[in-house]
């Protein structure tokens, strides 16, 4: 997925929403989210709106398209997403994040997410493209 964006931007600029082609990413669509950070007065991420959520992600998190992550029934999920978005925005570069459990009741799952910042003007990050891989695992 990272290679996809590197080819689109030639590593010279932040990716734009128009760089994302659903037709080119068909096989990944169930694992993709498009998020919009909601900035607070201190210019930090106060919340995150899910603009698009793939079906595979909705199966684990519940349907959240059009909702804020702060409304997720598990507060730890919303906080983890906000923190990952903030780290990606601060770095102005793709970020990989991993969680060993989606929540306490889903401790048998491991999540790996690639956050890619999107910017229409190559300055202000207005969206985040996220590819999420959820897998089962045994805790040791």
mmCIF file of C-alpha atoms in Angstrom:
data_model
loop_
_atom_site.group_PDB
_atom_site.id
_atom_site.type_symbol
_atom_site.label_atom_id
_atom_site.label_comp_id
_atom_site.label_asym_id
_atom_site.label_seq_id
_atom_site.Cartn_x
_atom_site.Cartn_y
_atom_site.Cartn_z
ATOM 1 C CA UNK A 1 0.000 0.000 0.000
ATOM 2 C CA UNK A 2 2.863 2.351 0.819
ATOM 3 C CA UNK A 3 4.391 1.703 -2.613
ATOM 4 C CA UNK A 4 1.069 2.697 -4.196
ATOM 5 C CA UNK A 5 1.264 6.172 -2.653
ATOM 6 C CA UNK A 6 4.986 6.556 -3.323
ATOM 7 C CA UNK A 7 4.334 5.971 -7.037
ATOM 8 C CA UNK A 8 1.480 8.485 -7.043
ATOM 9 C CA UNK A 9 3.484 11.239 -5.312
ATOM 10 C CA UNK A 10 6.970 10.305 -6.524
ATOM 11 C CA UNK A 11 7.948 10.917 -2.859
ATOM 12 C CA UNK A 12 7.921 14.686 -3.555
ATOM 13 C CA UNK A 13 4.623 15.759 -2.004
ATOM 14 C CA UNK A 14 1.839 14.663 0.282
ATOM 15 C CA UNK A 15 -0.809 12.535 -1.377
ATOM 16 C CA UNK A 16 -4.111 14.104 -2.435
ATOM 17 C CA UNK A 17 -7.561 12.578 -2.252
ATOM 18 C CA UNK A 18 -7.562 12.472 -6.070
ATOM 19 C CA UNK A 19 -4.501 10.171 -5.950
ATOM 20 C CA UNK A 20 -6.730 7.463 -4.449
ATOM 21 C CA UNK A 21 -8.432 5.437 -7.163
ATOM 22 C CA UNK A 22 -11.019 2.962 -5.847
ATOM 23 C CA UNK A 23 -10.728 1.094 -9.147
ATOM 24 C CA UNK A 24 -6.990 0.565 -8.595
ATOM 25 C CA UNK A 25 -7.546 -0.518 -4.986
ATOM 26 C CA UNK A 26 -10.579 -2.779 -5.523
ATOM 27 C CA UNK A 27 -9.102 -5.754 -3.690
ATOM 28 C CA UNK A 28 -8.334 -3.582 -0.633
ATOM 29 C CA UNK A 29 -11.616 -1.653 -0.386
ATOM 30 C CA UNK A 30 -13.056 -3.768 2.467
ATOM 31 C CA UNK A 31 -9.966 -2.838 4.550
ATOM 32 C CA UNK A 32 -9.876 0.905 3.813
ATOM 33 C CA UNK A 33 -11.047 3.921 5.782
ATOM 34 C CA UNK A 34 -11.074 7.549 4.793
ATOM 35 C CA UNK A 35 -10.958 9.815 7.830
ATOM 36 C CA UNK A 36 -11.264 13.542 8.378
ATOM 37 C CA UNK A 37 -9.472 14.977 11.395
ATOM 38 C CA UNK A 38 -11.462 17.529 13.374
ATOM 39 C CA UNK A 39 -8.971 20.068 14.686
ATOM 40 C CA UNK A 40 -9.426 21.771 18.043
ATOM 41 C CA UNK A 41 -8.461 25.332 18.887
ATOM 42 C CA UNK A 42 -4.912 24.205 19.657
ATOM 43 C CA UNK A 43 -4.653 22.719 16.118
ATOM 44 C CA UNK A 44 -4.505 19.196 17.563
ATOM 45 C CA UNK A 45 -6.886 16.410 16.599
ATOM 46 C CA UNK A 46 -9.949 16.763 18.830
ATOM 47 C CA UNK A 47 -11.917 14.046 17.041
ATOM 48 C CA UNK A 48 -11.960 12.121 13.763
ATOM 49 C CA UNK A 49 -14.889 11.647 11.391
ATOM 50 C CA UNK A 50 -15.073 8.404 9.424
ATOM 51 C CA UNK A 51 -16.029 9.411 5.891
ATOM 52 C CA UNK A 52 -15.729 5.884 4.526
ATOM 53 C CA UNK A 53 -15.319 2.536 6.232
ATOM 54 C CA UNK A 54 -14.699 -0.765 4.468
ATOM 55 C CA UNK A 55 -16.903 -3.756 5.225
ATOM 56 C CA UNK A 56 -14.114 -5.826 6.805
ATOM 57 C CA UNK A 57 -13.419 -3.021 9.273
ATOM 58 C CA UNK A 58 -17.109 -2.498 9.992
ATOM 59 C CA UNK A 59 -17.397 -6.204 10.843
ATOM 60 C CA UNK A 60 -14.941 -5.714 13.727
ATOM 61 C CA UNK A 61 -15.527 -2.133 14.870
ATOM 62 C CA UNK A 62 -19.190 -1.813 14.002
ATOM 63 C CA UNK A 63 -20.542 0.517 11.331
ATOM 64 C CA UNK A 64 -19.097 3.988 11.913
ATOM 65 C CA UNK A 65 -19.337 5.657 8.482
ATOM 66 C CA UNK A 66 -20.353 9.289 8.969
ATOM 67 C CA UNK A 67 -19.697 9.158 12.715
ATOM 68 C CA UNK A 68 -17.015 10.529 15.008
ATOM 69 C CA UNK A 69 -14.597 8.017 16.540
ATOM 70 C CA UNK A 70 -15.380 9.480 19.960
ATOM 71 C CA UNK A 71 -18.856 7.935 19.680
ATOM 72 C CA UNK A 72 -17.490 4.379 19.437
ATOM 73 C CA UNK A 73 -18.843 2.226 22.307
ATOM 74 C CA UNK A 74 -15.265 1.468 23.406
ATOM 75 C CA UNK A 75 -13.520 4.735 24.393
ATOM 76 C CA UNK A 76 -10.089 3.101 23.988
ATOM 77 C CA UNK A 77 -10.777 2.567 20.266
ATOM 78 C CA UNK A 78 -11.563 6.242 19.653
ATOM 79 C CA UNK A 79 -8.544 7.407 21.658
ATOM 80 C CA UNK A 80 -6.210 5.028 19.809
ATOM 81 C CA UNK A 81 -7.450 6.305 16.433
ATOM 82 C CA UNK A 82 -7.130 9.976 17.461
ATOM 83 C CA UNK A 83 -3.595 9.405 18.755
ATOM 84 C CA UNK A 84 -2.556 7.583 15.564
ATOM 85 C CA UNK A 85 -4.014 10.356 13.410
ATOM 86 C CA UNK A 86 -2.210 13.017 15.456
ATOM 87 C CA UNK A 87 1.112 11.161 15.161
ATOM 88 C CA UNK A 88 0.674 10.818 11.387
ATOM 89 C CA UNK A 89 -0.164 14.520 11.059
ATOM 90 C CA UNK A 90 2.776 15.560 13.257
ATOM 91 C CA UNK A 91 5.180 13.477 11.152
ATOM 92 C CA UNK A 92 3.600 14.597 7.857
ATOM 93 C CA UNK A 93 4.353 11.095 6.623
ATOM 94 C CA UNK A 94 2.762 7.641 6.574
ATOM 95 C CA UNK A 95 2.585 5.902 9.930
ATOM 96 C CA UNK A 96 2.122 2.235 10.830
ATOM 97 C CA UNK A 97 0.272 1.452 14.060
ATOM 98 C CA UNK A 98 -0.385 -1.880 15.740
ATOM 99 C CA UNK A 99 -2.773 -2.947 18.451
ATOM 100 C CA UNK A 100 -2.663 -6.396 19.991
ATOM 101 C CA UNK A 101 -6.398 -6.256 20.714
ATOM 102 C CA UNK A 102 -9.196 -4.155 19.282
ATOM 103 C CA UNK A 103 -10.789 -3.991 22.706
ATOM 104 C CA UNK A 104 -10.926 -6.019 25.895
ATOM 105 C CA UNK A 105 -13.655 -8.266 24.499
ATOM 106 C CA UNK A 106 -11.701 -8.866 21.279
ATOM 107 C CA UNK A 107 -8.305 -9.690 22.785
ATOM 108 C CA UNK A 108 -7.762 -12.456 20.213
ATOM 109 C CA UNK A 109 -7.392 -9.958 17.363
ATOM 110 C CA UNK A 110 -4.341 -8.037 16.169
ATOM 111 C CA UNK A 111 -4.717 -4.889 14.125
ATOM 112 C CA UNK A 112 -2.116 -3.255 11.899
ATOM 113 C CA UNK A 113 -3.014 0.060 10.290
ATOM 114 C CA UNK A 114 -1.174 2.199 7.761
ATOM 115 C CA UNK A 115 -2.159 5.868 8.047
ATOM 116 C CA UNK A 116 -1.382 8.056 5.019
ATOM 117 C CA UNK A 117 -1.868 11.836 5.313
ATOM 118 C CA UNK A 118 -3.784 13.514 2.483
ATOM 119 C CA UNK A 119 -3.495 17.186 1.624
ATOM 120 C CA UNK A 120 -5.034 19.121 -1.240
ATOM 121 C CA UNK A 121 -2.535 22.005 -0.917
ATOM 122 C CA UNK A 122 0.523 19.974 0.232
ATOM 123 C CA UNK A 123 0.355 21.863 3.520
ATOM 124 C CA UNK A 124 -2.809 21.369 5.596
ATOM 125 C CA UNK A 125 -3.620 17.687 6.198
ATOM 126 C CA UNK A 126 -7.364 17.480 5.682
ATOM 127 C CA UNK A 127 -7.895 13.718 5.381
ATOM 128 C CA UNK A 128 -6.224 10.445 6.257
ATOM 129 C CA UNK A 129 -6.295 7.293 4.164
ATOM 130 C CA UNK A 130 -6.067 4.230 6.394
ATOM 131 C CA UNK A 131 -5.510 0.614 5.384
ATOM 132 C CA UNK A 132 -6.400 -1.743 8.236
ATOM 133 C CA UNK A 133 -5.441 -5.397 8.504
ATOM 134 C CA UNK A 134 -7.172 -7.395 11.230
ATOM 135 C CA UNK A 135 -5.977 -10.888 12.030
ATOM 136 C CA UNK A 136 -6.666 -13.491 14.683
ATOM 137 C CA UNK A 137 -3.859 -14.464 17.014
ATOM 138 C CA UNK A 138 -3.263 -16.352 20.219
ATOM 139 C CA UNK A 139 -2.068 -14.348 23.201
ATOM 140 C CA UNK A 140 0.923 -15.799 24.949
#
